mmCIF file of N, CA and C in Angstrom:
data_model
loop_
_atom_site.group_PDB
_atom_site.id
_atom_site.type_symbol
_atom_site.label_atom_id
_atom_site.label_comp_id
_atom_site.label_asym_id
_atom_site.label_seq_id
_atom_site.Cartn_x
_atom_site.Cartn_y
_atom_site.Cartn_z
ATOM 1 N N MET N 272 -0.287 -4.453 19.301
ATOM 2 C CA MET N 272 -1.149 -3.620 18.491
ATOM 3 C C MET N 272 -2.206 -4.501 17.832
ATOM 4 N N LYS N 273 -3.407 -4.084 17.854
ATOM 5 C CA LYS N 273 -4.507 -4.795 17.230
ATOM 6 C C LYS N 273 -4.449 -4.564 15.719
ATOM 7 N N HIS N 274 -4.571 -5.607 14.943
ATOM 8 C CA HIS N 274 -4.512 -5.498 13.492
ATOM 9 C C HIS N 274 -5.920 -5.506 12.933
ATOM 10 N N THR N 275 -6.301 -4.406 12.361
ATOM 11 C CA THR N 275 -7.603 -4.301 11.737
ATOM 12 C C THR N 275 -7.412 -3.916 10.290
ATOM 13 N N LEU N 276 -8.450 -4.031 9.518
ATOM 14 C CA LEU N 276 -8.350 -3.622 8.126
ATOM 15 C C LEU N 276 -8.108 -2.132 8.036
ATOM 16 N N ALA N 277 -7.407 -1.743 7.011
ATOM 17 C CA ALA N 277 -7.143 -0.328 6.788
ATOM 18 C C ALA N 277 -8.446 0.376 6.446
ATOM 19 N N ARG N 278 -8.381 1.692 6.381
ATOM 20 C CA ARG N 278 -9.583 2.478 6.106
ATOM 21 C C ARG N 278 -10.269 2.060 4.814
ATOM 22 N N LYS N 279 -9.485 1.859 3.769
ATOM 23 C CA LYS N 279 -10.042 1.407 2.500
ATOM 24 C C LYS N 279 -9.083 0.380 1.933
ATOM 25 N N THR N 280 -9.577 -0.778 1.551
ATOM 26 C CA THR N 280 -8.727 -1.804 0.986
ATOM 27 C C THR N 280 -9.260 -2.168 -0.390
ATOM 28 N N ALA N 281 -8.340 -2.342 -1.314
ATOM 29 C CA ALA N 281 -8.731 -2.653 -2.688
ATOM 30 C C ALA N 281 -9.167 -4.099 -2.807
ATOM 31 N N THR N 282 -10.017 -4.370 -3.759
ATOM 32 C CA THR N 282 -10.377 -5.720 -4.110
ATOM 33 C C THR N 282 -9.670 -6.041 -5.410
ATOM 34 N N VAL N 283 -8.844 -7.077 -5.397
ATOM 35 C CA VAL N 283 -8.085 -7.460 -6.573
ATOM 36 C C VAL N 283 -8.481 -8.868 -6.950
ATOM 37 N N LEU N 284 -8.489 -9.160 -8.219
ATOM 38 C CA LEU N 284 -8.889 -10.463 -8.715
ATOM 39 C C LEU N 284 -7.714 -11.430 -8.613
ATOM 40 N N ALA N 285 -7.425 -11.903 -7.419
ATOM 41 C CA ALA N 285 -6.290 -12.800 -7.197
ATOM 42 C C ALA N 285 -6.524 -14.117 -7.903
ATOM 43 N N GLY N 286 -5.462 -14.645 -8.488
ATOM 44 C CA GLY N 286 -5.539 -15.928 -9.164
ATOM 45 C C GLY N 286 -6.054 -15.846 -10.583
ATOM 46 N N LEU N 287 -6.458 -14.689 -11.038
ATOM 47 C CA LEU N 287 -6.991 -14.516 -12.377
ATOM 48 C C LEU N 287 -5.997 -13.736 -13.209
ATOM 49 N N THR N 288 -5.688 -14.206 -14.373
ATOM 50 C CA THR N 288 -4.759 -13.513 -15.246
ATOM 51 C C THR N 288 -5.548 -12.740 -16.281
ATOM 52 N N LEU N 289 -5.372 -11.432 -16.278
ATOM 53 C CA LEU N 289 -6.024 -10.560 -17.245
ATOM 54 C C LEU N 289 -4.955 -9.922 -18.106
ATOM 55 N N PHE N 290 -5.256 -9.669 -19.359
ATOM 56 C CA PHE N 290 -4.315 -9.015 -20.244
ATOM 57 C C PHE N 290 -4.917 -7.710 -20.715
ATOM 58 N N GLY N 291 -4.067 -6.707 -20.919
ATOM 59 C CA GLY N 291 -4.547 -5.396 -21.328
ATOM 60 C C GLY N 291 -4.734 -4.527 -20.109
ATOM 61 N N VAL N 292 -5.345 -3.390 -20.307
ATOM 62 C CA VAL N 292 -5.573 -2.454 -19.218
ATOM 63 C C VAL N 292 -7.062 -2.219 -19.089
ATOM 64 N N LEU N 293 -7.574 -2.391 -17.894
ATOM 65 C CA LEU N 293 -8.975 -2.136 -17.612
ATOM 66 C C LEU N 293 -9.062 -0.832 -16.857
ATOM 67 N N THR N 294 -10.110 -0.078 -17.061
ATOM 68 C CA THR N 294 -10.266 1.165 -16.326
ATOM 69 C C THR N 294 -11.581 1.146 -15.584
ATOM 70 N N GLY N 295 -11.674 2.047 -14.589
ATOM 71 C CA GLY N 295 -12.901 2.150 -13.813
ATOM 72 C C GLY N 295 -12.693 1.632 -12.410
ATOM 73 N N ALA N 296 -13.594 1.962 -11.535
ATOM 74 C CA ALA N 296 -13.489 1.567 -10.130
ATOM 75 C C ALA N 296 -13.524 0.062 -10.002
ATOM 76 N N GLY N 297 -12.635 -0.473 -9.192
ATOM 77 C CA GLY N 297 -12.617 -1.901 -8.913
ATOM 78 C C GLY N 297 -11.934 -2.728 -9.980
ATOM 79 N N ALA N 298 -11.374 -2.121 -11.008
ATOM 80 C CA ALA N 298 -10.731 -2.875 -12.069
ATOM 81 C C ALA N 298 -9.286 -3.167 -11.697
ATOM 82 N N ALA N 299 -8.764 -4.265 -12.221
ATOM 83 C CA ALA N 299 -7.355 -4.593 -12.032
ATOM 84 C C ALA N 299 -6.797 -5.108 -13.342
ATOM 85 N N ALA N 300 -5.593 -4.710 -13.655
ATOM 86 C CA ALA N 300 -4.899 -5.233 -14.820
ATOM 87 C C ALA N 300 -3.795 -6.121 -14.291
ATOM 88 N N ALA N 301 -3.883 -7.416 -14.569
ATOM 89 C CA ALA N 301 -2.954 -8.347 -13.954
ATOM 90 C C ALA N 301 -2.252 -9.190 -15.002
ATOM 91 N N ALA N 302 -1.072 -9.674 -14.655
ATOM 92 C CA ALA N 302 -0.313 -10.593 -15.488
ATOM 93 C C ALA N 302 0.485 -11.489 -14.559
ATOM 94 N N THR N 303 0.798 -12.700 -15.002
ATOM 95 C CA THR N 303 1.539 -13.601 -14.142
ATOM 96 C C THR N 303 2.992 -13.197 -14.074
ATOM 97 N N ASN N 304 3.622 -13.462 -12.944
ATOM 98 C CA ASN N 304 5.037 -13.210 -12.734
ATOM 99 C C ASN N 304 5.547 -14.347 -11.868
ATOM 100 N N GLY N 305 6.193 -15.312 -12.453
ATOM 101 C CA GLY N 305 6.627 -16.471 -11.688
ATOM 102 C C GLY N 305 5.469 -17.442 -11.533
ATOM 103 N N ALA N 306 5.646 -18.404 -10.649
ATOM 104 C CA ALA N 306 4.652 -19.459 -10.494
ATOM 105 C C ALA N 306 3.382 -19.003 -9.798
ATOM 106 N N ASP N 307 3.507 -18.165 -8.763
ATOM 107 C CA ASP N 307 2.350 -17.847 -7.950
ATOM 108 C C ASP N 307 1.919 -16.383 -7.977
ATOM 109 N N ALA N 308 2.816 -15.472 -8.315
ATOM 110 C CA ALA N 308 2.511 -14.042 -8.198
ATOM 111 C C ALA N 308 1.543 -13.592 -9.284
ATOM 112 N N VAL N 309 0.592 -12.781 -8.894
ATOM 113 C CA VAL N 309 -0.314 -12.125 -9.828
ATOM 114 C C VAL N 309 -0.114 -10.635 -9.611
ATOM 115 N N LEU N 310 0.329 -9.932 -10.654
ATOM 116 C CA LEU N 310 0.567 -8.501 -10.531
ATOM 117 C C LEU N 310 -0.674 -7.754 -10.961
ATOM 118 N N ALA N 311 -0.974 -6.676 -10.262
ATOM 119 C CA ALA N 311 -2.176 -5.905 -10.561
ATOM 120 C C ALA N 311 -1.892 -4.425 -10.374
ATOM 121 N N SER N 312 -2.622 -3.618 -11.088
ATOM 122 C CA SER N 312 -2.583 -2.185 -10.855
ATOM 123 C C SER N 312 -3.183 -1.922 -9.485
ATOM 124 N N CYS N 313 -2.651 -0.953 -8.778
ATOM 125 C CA CYS N 313 -3.164 -0.599 -7.448
ATOM 126 C C CYS N 313 -4.463 0.185 -7.627
ATOM 127 N N VAL N 314 -5.576 -0.469 -7.350
ATOM 128 C CA VAL N 314 -6.886 0.151 -7.508
ATOM 129 C C VAL N 314 -7.605 0.110 -6.162
ATOM 130 N N THR N 315 -8.069 1.286 -5.715
ATOM 131 C CA THR N 315 -8.827 1.361 -4.467
ATOM 132 C C THR N 315 -10.232 1.860 -4.779
ATOM 133 N N GLY N 316 -10.998 2.120 -3.761
ATOM 134 C CA GLY N 316 -12.368 2.576 -3.952
ATOM 135 C C GLY N 316 -12.477 3.952 -4.584
ATOM 136 N N THR N 317 -11.399 4.737 -4.566
ATOM 137 C CA THR N 317 -11.480 6.100 -5.092
ATOM 138 C C THR N 317 -10.697 6.331 -6.374
ATOM 139 N N ARG N 318 -9.681 5.471 -6.682
ATOM 140 C CA ARG N 318 -8.888 5.742 -7.885
ATOM 141 C C ARG N 318 -8.039 4.542 -8.286
ATOM 142 N N ASN N 319 -7.539 4.622 -9.521
ATOM 143 C CA ASN N 319 -6.529 3.695 -10.003
ATOM 144 C C ASN N 319 -5.191 4.387 -9.808
ATOM 145 N N TRP N 320 -4.370 3.865 -8.908
ATOM 146 C CA TRP N 320 -3.082 4.451 -8.577
ATOM 147 C C TRP N 320 -1.995 4.022 -9.549
ATOM 148 N N GLY N 321 -2.292 3.053 -10.415
ATOM 149 C CA GLY N 321 -1.296 2.550 -11.357
ATOM 150 C C GLY N 321 -0.272 1.680 -10.664
ATOM 151 N N GLY N 322 0.851 1.481 -11.345
ATOM 152 C CA GLY N 322 1.934 0.676 -10.783
ATOM 153 C C GLY N 322 1.622 -0.806 -10.834
ATOM 154 N N ASN N 323 2.493 -1.591 -10.263
ATOM 155 C CA ASN N 323 2.321 -3.036 -10.159
ATOM 156 C C ASN N 323 2.468 -3.451 -8.712
ATOM 157 N N VAL N 324 1.410 -3.969 -8.140
ATOM 158 C CA VAL N 324 1.457 -4.534 -6.796
ATOM 159 C C VAL N 324 1.135 -6.015 -6.904
ATOM 160 N N GLN N 325 1.544 -6.764 -5.905
ATOM 161 C CA GLN N 325 1.212 -8.178 -5.896
ATOM 162 C C GLN N 325 -0.275 -8.310 -5.604
ATOM 163 N N GLY N 326 -1.007 -8.769 -6.595
ATOM 164 C CA GLY N 326 -2.460 -8.782 -6.558
ATOM 165 C C GLY N 326 -3.066 -9.554 -5.415
ATOM 166 N N GLN N 327 -2.390 -10.599 -4.944
ATOM 167 C CA GLN N 327 -2.959 -11.376 -3.848
ATOM 168 C C GLN N 327 -3.026 -10.565 -2.559
ATOM 169 N N TYR N 328 -2.261 -9.460 -2.467
ATOM 170 C CA TYR N 328 -2.280 -8.616 -1.273
ATOM 171 C C TYR N 328 -3.043 -7.310 -1.485
ATOM 172 N N GLY N 329 -3.297 -6.937 -2.722
ATOM 173 C CA GLY N 329 -4.017 -5.702 -3.003
ATOM 174 C C GLY N 329 -3.239 -4.481 -2.552
ATOM 175 N N CYS N 330 -3.931 -3.385 -2.409
ATOM 176 C CA CYS N 330 -3.299 -2.165 -1.912
ATOM 177 C C CYS N 330 -4.273 -1.466 -0.971
ATOM 178 N N THR N 331 -3.716 -0.601 -0.165
ATOM 179 C CA THR N 331 -4.459 0.069 0.891
ATOM 180 C C THR N 331 -4.364 1.568 0.702
ATOM 181 N N GLU N 332 -5.436 2.257 0.986
ATOM 182 C CA GLU N 332 -5.485 3.716 0.857
ATOM 183 C C GLU N 332 -5.727 4.329 2.228
ATOM 184 N N TYR N 333 -5.047 5.443 2.496
ATOM 185 C CA TYR N 333 -5.190 6.153 3.771
ATOM 186 C C TYR N 333 -5.532 7.605 3.466
ATOM 187 N N ASP N 334 -6.540 8.151 4.152
ATOM 188 C CA ASP N 334 -6.953 9.546 3.966
ATOM 189 C C ASP N 334 -6.121 10.454 4.860
ATOM 190 N N LEU N 335 -5.424 11.406 4.257
ATOM 191 C CA LEU N 335 -4.612 12.368 5.010
ATOM 192 C C LEU N 335 -5.469 13.569 5.410
ATOM 193 N N PRO N 336 -5.084 14.299 6.455
ATOM 194 C CA PRO N 336 -5.936 15.373 6.969
ATOM 195 C C PRO N 336 -6.116 16.570 6.041
ATOM 196 N N ASN N 337 -5.258 16.746 5.049
ATOM 197 C CA ASN N 337 -5.398 17.882 4.128
ATOM 198 C C ASN N 337 -6.217 17.534 2.885
ATOM 199 N N GLY N 338 -6.851 16.377 2.883
ATOM 200 C CA GLY N 338 -7.665 15.963 1.742
ATOM 201 C C GLY N 338 -6.919 15.092 0.749
ATOM 202 N N GLU N 339 -5.621 14.959 0.895
ATOM 203 C CA GLU N 339 -4.843 14.065 0.047
ATOM 204 C C GLU N 339 -5.040 12.632 0.527
ATOM 205 N N GLN N 340 -4.580 11.702 -0.288
ATOM 206 C CA GLN N 340 -4.649 10.295 0.067
ATOM 207 C C GLN N 340 -3.298 9.664 -0.199
ATOM 208 N N GLN N 341 -3.028 8.544 0.460
ATOM 209 C CA GLN N 341 -1.782 7.831 0.266
ATOM 210 C C GLN N 341 -2.103 6.357 0.106
ATOM 211 N N ALA N 342 -1.464 5.715 -0.872
ATOM 212 C CA ALA N 342 -1.685 4.300 -1.138
ATOM 213 C C ALA N 342 -0.427 3.506 -0.803
ATOM 214 N N PHE N 343 -0.617 2.248 -0.382
ATOM 215 C CA PHE N 343 0.480 1.366 -0.005
ATOM 216 C C PHE N 343 0.233 -0.008 -0.607
ATOM 217 N N GLY N 344 1.287 -0.668 -1.072
ATOM 218 C CA GLY N 344 1.164 -2.018 -1.598
ATOM 219 C C GLY N 344 2.513 -2.706 -1.618
ATOM 220 N N ILE N 345 2.489 -4.008 -1.886
ATOM 221 C CA ILE N 345 3.709 -4.809 -2.003
ATOM 222 C C ILE N 345 4.076 -4.842 -3.481
ATOM 223 N N GLY N 346 5.276 -4.372 -3.807
ATOM 224 C CA GLY N 346 5.720 -4.312 -5.196
ATOM 225 C C GLY N 346 6.229 -5.641 -5.723
ATOM 226 N N THR N 347 6.651 -5.638 -6.973
ATOM 227 C CA THR N 347 7.160 -6.841 -7.615
ATOM 228 C C THR N 347 8.422 -7.365 -6.936
ATOM 229 N N ASP N 348 9.142 -6.485 -6.232
ATOM 230 C CA ASP N 348 10.356 -6.872 -5.528
ATOM 231 C C ASP N 348 10.091 -7.326 -4.091
ATOM 232 N N GLY N 349 8.833 -7.332 -3.671
ATOM 233 C CA GLY N 349 8.460 -7.730 -2.319
ATOM 234 C C GLY N 349 8.511 -6.599 -1.313
ATOM 235 N N ALA N 350 9.064 -5.448 -1.708
ATOM 236 C CA ALA N 350 9.156 -4.288 -0.809
ATOM 237 C C ALA N 350 7.803 -3.582 -0.720
ATOM 238 N N ILE N 351 7.650 -2.763 0.306
ATOM 239 C CA ILE N 351 6.434 -1.966 0.491
ATOM 240 C C ILE N 351 6.649 -0.646 -0.239
ATOM 241 N N TRP N 352 5.697 -0.283 -1.083
ATOM 242 C CA TRP N 352 5.769 0.923 -1.903
ATOM 243 C C TRP N 352 4.603 1.839 -1.565
ATOM 244 N N THR N 353 4.796 3.136 -1.773
ATOM 245 C CA THR N 353 3.755 4.118 -1.509
ATOM 246 C C THR N 353 3.708 5.169 -2.601
ATOM 247 N N ARG N 354 2.543 5.760 -2.743
ATOM 248 C CA ARG N 354 2.301 6.872 -3.670
ATOM 249 C C ARG N 354 1.200 7.711 -3.054
ATOM 250 N N TRP N 355 1.222 9.021 -3.252
ATOM 251 C CA TRP N 355 0.203 9.873 -2.658
ATOM 252 C C TRP N 355 -0.328 10.868 -3.670
ATOM 253 N N SER N 356 -1.545 11.312 -3.408
ATOM 254 C CA SER N 356 -2.147 12.354 -4.239
ATOM 255 C C SER N 356 -1.701 13.700 -3.691
ATOM 256 N N ARG N 357 -1.745 14.698 -4.546
ATOM 257 C CA ARG N 357 -1.434 16.067 -4.124
ATOM 258 C C ARG N 357 -2.705 16.888 -4.230
ATOM 259 N N THR N 358 -2.779 17.993 -3.502
ATOM 260 C CA THR N 358 -3.994 18.811 -3.508
ATOM 261 C C THR N 358 -4.289 19.385 -4.888
ATOM 262 N N ASN N 359 -3.278 19.481 -5.774
ATOM 263 C CA ASN N 359 -3.518 19.987 -7.133
ATOM 264 C C ASN N 359 -4.005 18.894 -8.078
ATOM 265 N N GLY N 360 -4.222 17.675 -7.565
ATOM 266 C CA GLY N 360 -4.778 16.592 -8.363
ATOM 267 C C GLY N 360 -3.756 15.654 -8.976
ATOM 268 N N THR N 361 -2.461 15.993 -8.908
ATOM 269 C CA THR N 361 -1.442 15.116 -9.474
ATOM 270 C C THR N 361 -1.058 14.040 -8.456
ATOM 271 N N LEU N 362 -0.343 13.027 -8.935
ATOM 272 C CA LEU N 362 0.131 11.944 -8.077
ATOM 273 C C LEU N 362 1.644 11.973 -8.003
ATOM 274 N N SER N 363 2.175 11.610 -6.852
ATOM 275 C CA SER N 363 3.616 11.482 -6.703
ATOM 276 C C SER N 363 4.097 10.267 -7.486
ATOM 277 N N SER N 364 5.402 10.117 -7.579
ATOM 278 C CA SER N 364 5.980 8.885 -8.099
ATOM 279 C C SER N 364 5.850 7.813 -7.018
ATOM 280 N N TRP N 365 5.923 6.552 -7.415
ATOM 281 C CA TRP N 365 5.970 5.481 -6.431
ATOM 282 C C TRP N 365 7.311 5.553 -5.716
ATOM 283 N N THR N 366 7.288 5.380 -4.388
ATOM 284 C CA THR N 366 8.489 5.449 -3.561
ATOM 285 C C THR N 366 8.560 4.200 -2.694
ATOM 286 N N SER N 367 9.729 3.561 -2.667
ATOM 287 C CA SER N 367 9.888 2.365 -1.854
ATOM 288 C C SER N 367 10.096 2.736 -0.392
ATOM 289 N N LEU N 368 9.384 2.021 0.486
ATOM 290 C CA LEU N 368 9.601 2.137 1.928
ATOM 291 C C LEU N 368 10.458 0.977 2.430
ATOM 292 N N GLY N 369 10.966 0.175 1.506
ATOM 293 C CA GLY N 369 11.824 -0.956 1.867
ATOM 294 C C GLY N 369 11.041 -2.077 2.512
ATOM 295 N N GLY N 370 11.745 -2.868 3.282
ATOM 296 C CA GLY N 370 11.121 -4.009 3.929
ATOM 297 C C GLY N 370 10.783 -5.100 2.929
ATOM 298 N N GLN N 371 10.228 -6.168 3.411
ATOM 299 C CA GLN N 371 9.756 -7.276 2.599
ATOM 300 C C GLN N 371 8.459 -7.767 3.204
ATOM 301 N N GLY N 372 7.361 -7.633 2.475
ATOM 302 C CA GLY N 372 6.059 -8.006 2.998
ATOM 303 C C GLY N 372 5.459 -9.202 2.297
ATOM 304 N N ARG N 373 4.642 -9.935 3.039
ATOM 305 C CA ARG N 373 3.919 -11.093 2.503
ATOM 306 C C ARG N 373 2.472 -11.073 2.979
ATOM 307 N N SER N 374 1.868 -9.863 3.002
ATOM 308 C CA SER N 374 0.464 -9.723 3.382
ATOM 309 C C SER N 374 -0.015 -8.379 2.866
ATOM 310 N N THR N 375 -1.277 -8.117 3.058
ATOM 311 C CA THR N 375 -1.783 -6.777 2.813
ATOM 312 C C THR N 375 -1.040 -5.823 3.736
ATOM 313 N N VAL N 376 -0.772 -4.611 3.265
ATOM 314 C CA VAL N 376 -0.180 -3.580 4.115
ATOM 315 C C VAL N 376 -1.347 -2.864 4.792
ATOM 316 N N TYR N 377 -1.363 -2.871 6.112
ATOM 317 C CA TYR N 377 -2.422 -2.214 6.861
ATOM 318 C C TYR N 377 -1.953 -0.830 7.286
ATOM 319 N N ALA N 378 -2.815 0.165 7.161
ATOM 320 C CA ALA N 378 -2.497 1.543 7.551
ATOM 321 C C ALA N 378 -3.530 2.007 8.562
ATOM 322 N N GLU N 379 -3.046 2.358 9.744
ATOM 323 C CA GLU N 379 -3.917 2.862 10.802
ATOM 324 C C GLU N 379 -3.298 4.128 11.359
ATOM 325 N N GLY N 380 -4.122 4.992 11.886
ATOM 326 C CA GLY N 380 -3.566 6.174 12.503
ATOM 327 C C GLY N 380 -4.598 7.249 12.703
ATOM 328 N N THR N 381 -4.088 8.403 13.094
ATOM 329 C CA THR N 381 -4.899 9.593 13.276
ATOM 330 C C THR N 381 -4.161 10.735 12.619
ATOM 331 N N GLY N 382 -4.812 11.389 11.674
ATOM 332 C CA GLY N 382 -4.174 12.508 11.002
ATOM 333 C C GLY N 382 -2.923 12.091 10.270
ATOM 334 N N TRP N 383 -1.837 12.804 10.536
ATOM 335 C CA TRP N 383 -0.562 12.540 9.857
ATOM 336 C C TRP N 383 0.187 11.359 10.459
ATOM 337 N N ALA N 384 -0.144 10.967 11.677
ATOM 338 C CA ALA N 384 0.550 9.860 12.337
ATOM 339 C C ALA N 384 -0.020 8.544 11.830
ATOM 340 N N ILE N 385 0.769 7.822 11.063
ATOM 341 C CA ILE N 385 0.325 6.578 10.440
ATOM 342 C C ILE N 385 1.220 5.446 10.927
ATOM 343 N N THR N 386 0.625 4.309 11.225
ATOM 344 C CA THR N 386 1.383 3.093 11.496
ATOM 345 C C THR N 386 1.040 2.084 10.416
ATOM 346 N N LEU N 387 2.063 1.660 9.697
ATOM 347 C CA LEU N 387 1.906 0.582 8.726
ATOM 348 C C LEU N 387 2.251 -0.720 9.413
ATOM 349 N N SER N 388 1.524 -1.766 9.112
ATOM 350 C CA SER N 388 1.854 -3.094 9.625
ATOM 351 C C SER N 388 1.700 -4.096 8.488
ATOM 352 N N VAL N 389 2.623 -5.053 8.466
ATOM 353 C CA VAL N 389 2.649 -6.062 7.409
ATOM 354 C C VAL N 389 3.342 -7.311 7.959
ATOM 355 N N ILE N 390 2.959 -8.460 7.467
ATOM 356 C CA ILE N 390 3.662 -9.689 7.825
ATOM 357 C C ILE N 390 4.878 -9.786 6.909
ATOM 358 N N GLY N 391 6.058 -9.926 7.519
ATOM 359 C CA GLY N 391 7.300 -10.030 6.768
ATOM 360 C C GLY N 391 7.551 -11.439 6.277
ATOM 361 N N THR N 392 8.636 -11.600 5.532
ATOM 362 C CA THR N 392 8.990 -12.913 4.990
ATOM 363 C C THR N 392 9.354 -13.903 6.086
ATOM 364 N N ASP N 393 9.647 -13.393 7.293
ATOM 365 C CA ASP N 393 9.956 -14.263 8.427
ATOM 366 C C ASP N 393 8.709 -14.705 9.191
ATOM 367 N N GLY N 394 7.520 -14.254 8.740
ATOM 368 C CA GLY N 394 6.267 -14.626 9.379
ATOM 369 C C GLY N 394 5.881 -13.741 10.553
ATOM 370 N N ASN N 395 6.695 -12.755 10.898
ATOM 371 C CA ASN N 395 6.414 -11.842 12.009
ATOM 372 C C ASN N 395 5.771 -10.559 11.505
ATOM 373 N N TRP N 396 5.048 -9.886 12.407
ATOM 374 C CA TRP N 396 4.496 -8.569 12.100
ATOM 375 C C TRP N 396 5.605 -7.541 12.171
ATOM 376 N N TRP N 397 5.672 -6.656 11.178
ATOM 377 C CA TRP N 397 6.628 -5.563 11.130
ATOM 378 C C TRP N 397 5.859 -4.258 11.024
ATOM 379 N N TYR N 398 6.438 -3.183 11.588
ATOM 380 C CA TYR N 398 5.764 -1.891 11.671
ATOM 381 C C TYR N 398 6.678 -0.780 11.171
ATOM 382 N N ASN N 399 6.059 0.260 10.601
ATOM 383 C CA ASN N 399 6.770 1.464 10.187
ATOM 384 C C ASN N 399 5.862 2.632 10.559
ATOM 385 N N ASN N 400 6.375 3.589 11.325
ATOM 386 C CA ASN N 400 5.565 4.697 11.827
ATOM 387 C C ASN N 400 5.946 5.999 11.141
ATOM 388 N N ARG N 401 4.939 6.756 10.752
ATOM 389 C CA ARG N 401 5.155 8.077 10.164
ATOM 390 C C ARG N 401 4.935 9.123 11.250
ATOM 391 N N GLY N 402 5.816 10.132 11.275
ATOM 392 C CA GLY N 402 5.689 11.212 12.252
ATOM 393 C C GLY N 402 4.347 11.909 12.133
ATOM 394 N N GLY N 403 3.941 12.586 13.178
ATOM 395 C CA GLY N 403 2.610 13.172 13.257
ATOM 396 C C GLY N 403 2.452 14.544 12.624
ATOM 397 N N THR N 404 3.373 14.936 11.731
ATOM 398 C CA THR N 404 3.251 16.220 11.040
ATOM 399 C C THR N 404 3.262 15.996 9.536
ATOM 400 N N ALA N 405 2.872 17.011 8.774
ATOM 401 C CA ALA N 405 2.830 16.895 7.318
ATOM 402 C C ALA N 405 4.203 16.548 6.743
ATOM 403 N N SER N 406 5.267 16.990 7.385
ATOM 404 C CA SER N 406 6.614 16.711 6.886
ATOM 405 C C SER N 406 7.282 15.556 7.629
ATOM 406 N N GLY N 407 6.516 14.847 8.447
ATOM 407 C CA GLY N 407 7.068 13.758 9.253
ATOM 408 C C GLY N 407 7.632 12.638 8.408
ATOM 409 N N GLY N 408 8.761 12.089 8.851
ATOM 410 C CA GLY N 408 9.389 10.979 8.142
ATOM 411 C C GLY N 408 8.950 9.638 8.709
ATOM 412 N N TRP N 409 9.451 8.572 8.103
ATOM 413 C CA TRP N 409 9.142 7.209 8.524
ATOM 414 C C TRP N 409 10.230 6.707 9.458
ATOM 415 N N SER N 410 9.845 5.891 10.436
ATOM 416 C CA SER N 410 10.761 5.378 11.444
ATOM 417 C C SER N 410 11.681 4.289 10.914
ATOM 418 N N GLY N 411 11.260 3.604 9.871
ATOM 419 C CA GLY N 411 11.940 2.407 9.405
ATOM 420 C C GLY N 411 11.240 1.178 9.972
ATOM 421 N N TRP N 412 11.449 0.037 9.364
ATOM 422 C CA TRP N 412 10.730 -1.169 9.756
ATOM 423 C C TRP N 412 11.313 -1.745 11.040
ATOM 424 N N HIS N 413 10.428 -2.108 11.967
ATOM 425 C CA HIS N 413 10.824 -2.701 13.233
ATOM 426 C C HIS N 413 9.728 -3.641 13.708
ATOM 427 N N ARG N 414 10.093 -4.544 14.623
ATOM 428 C CA ARG N 414 9.118 -5.483 15.189
ATOM 429 C C ARG N 414 8.704 -5.021 16.545
#
């Protein structure tokens, strides 16, 4: 599978420690966690999704066919997390998709069929596929 950038990828201020909460497009609220990790709010070109993602990897947004959007990022635990918008304007809770990632999470697909790809802690590419319907589930992580 060819790895390309996701439809929309956030820009995060990696390596910079910010305190407090910043608002607005392109803003990130970050704090150090351990020696190298920089945690940031998941911010994409269209919204601040909140939460804490590892800032060096940012977060990725995918446009769903019903006008909703879904965001993906690497959480503080190293797992891949997701959150989606609803047509009524509210956001879901963050939900873990498991796995362990050490790169930006890439989202590619057509309509409801989404393939996530990420470099795992073993240095290999790992994939998780979402079924091609609105109620489709995830396949689980595989190489």
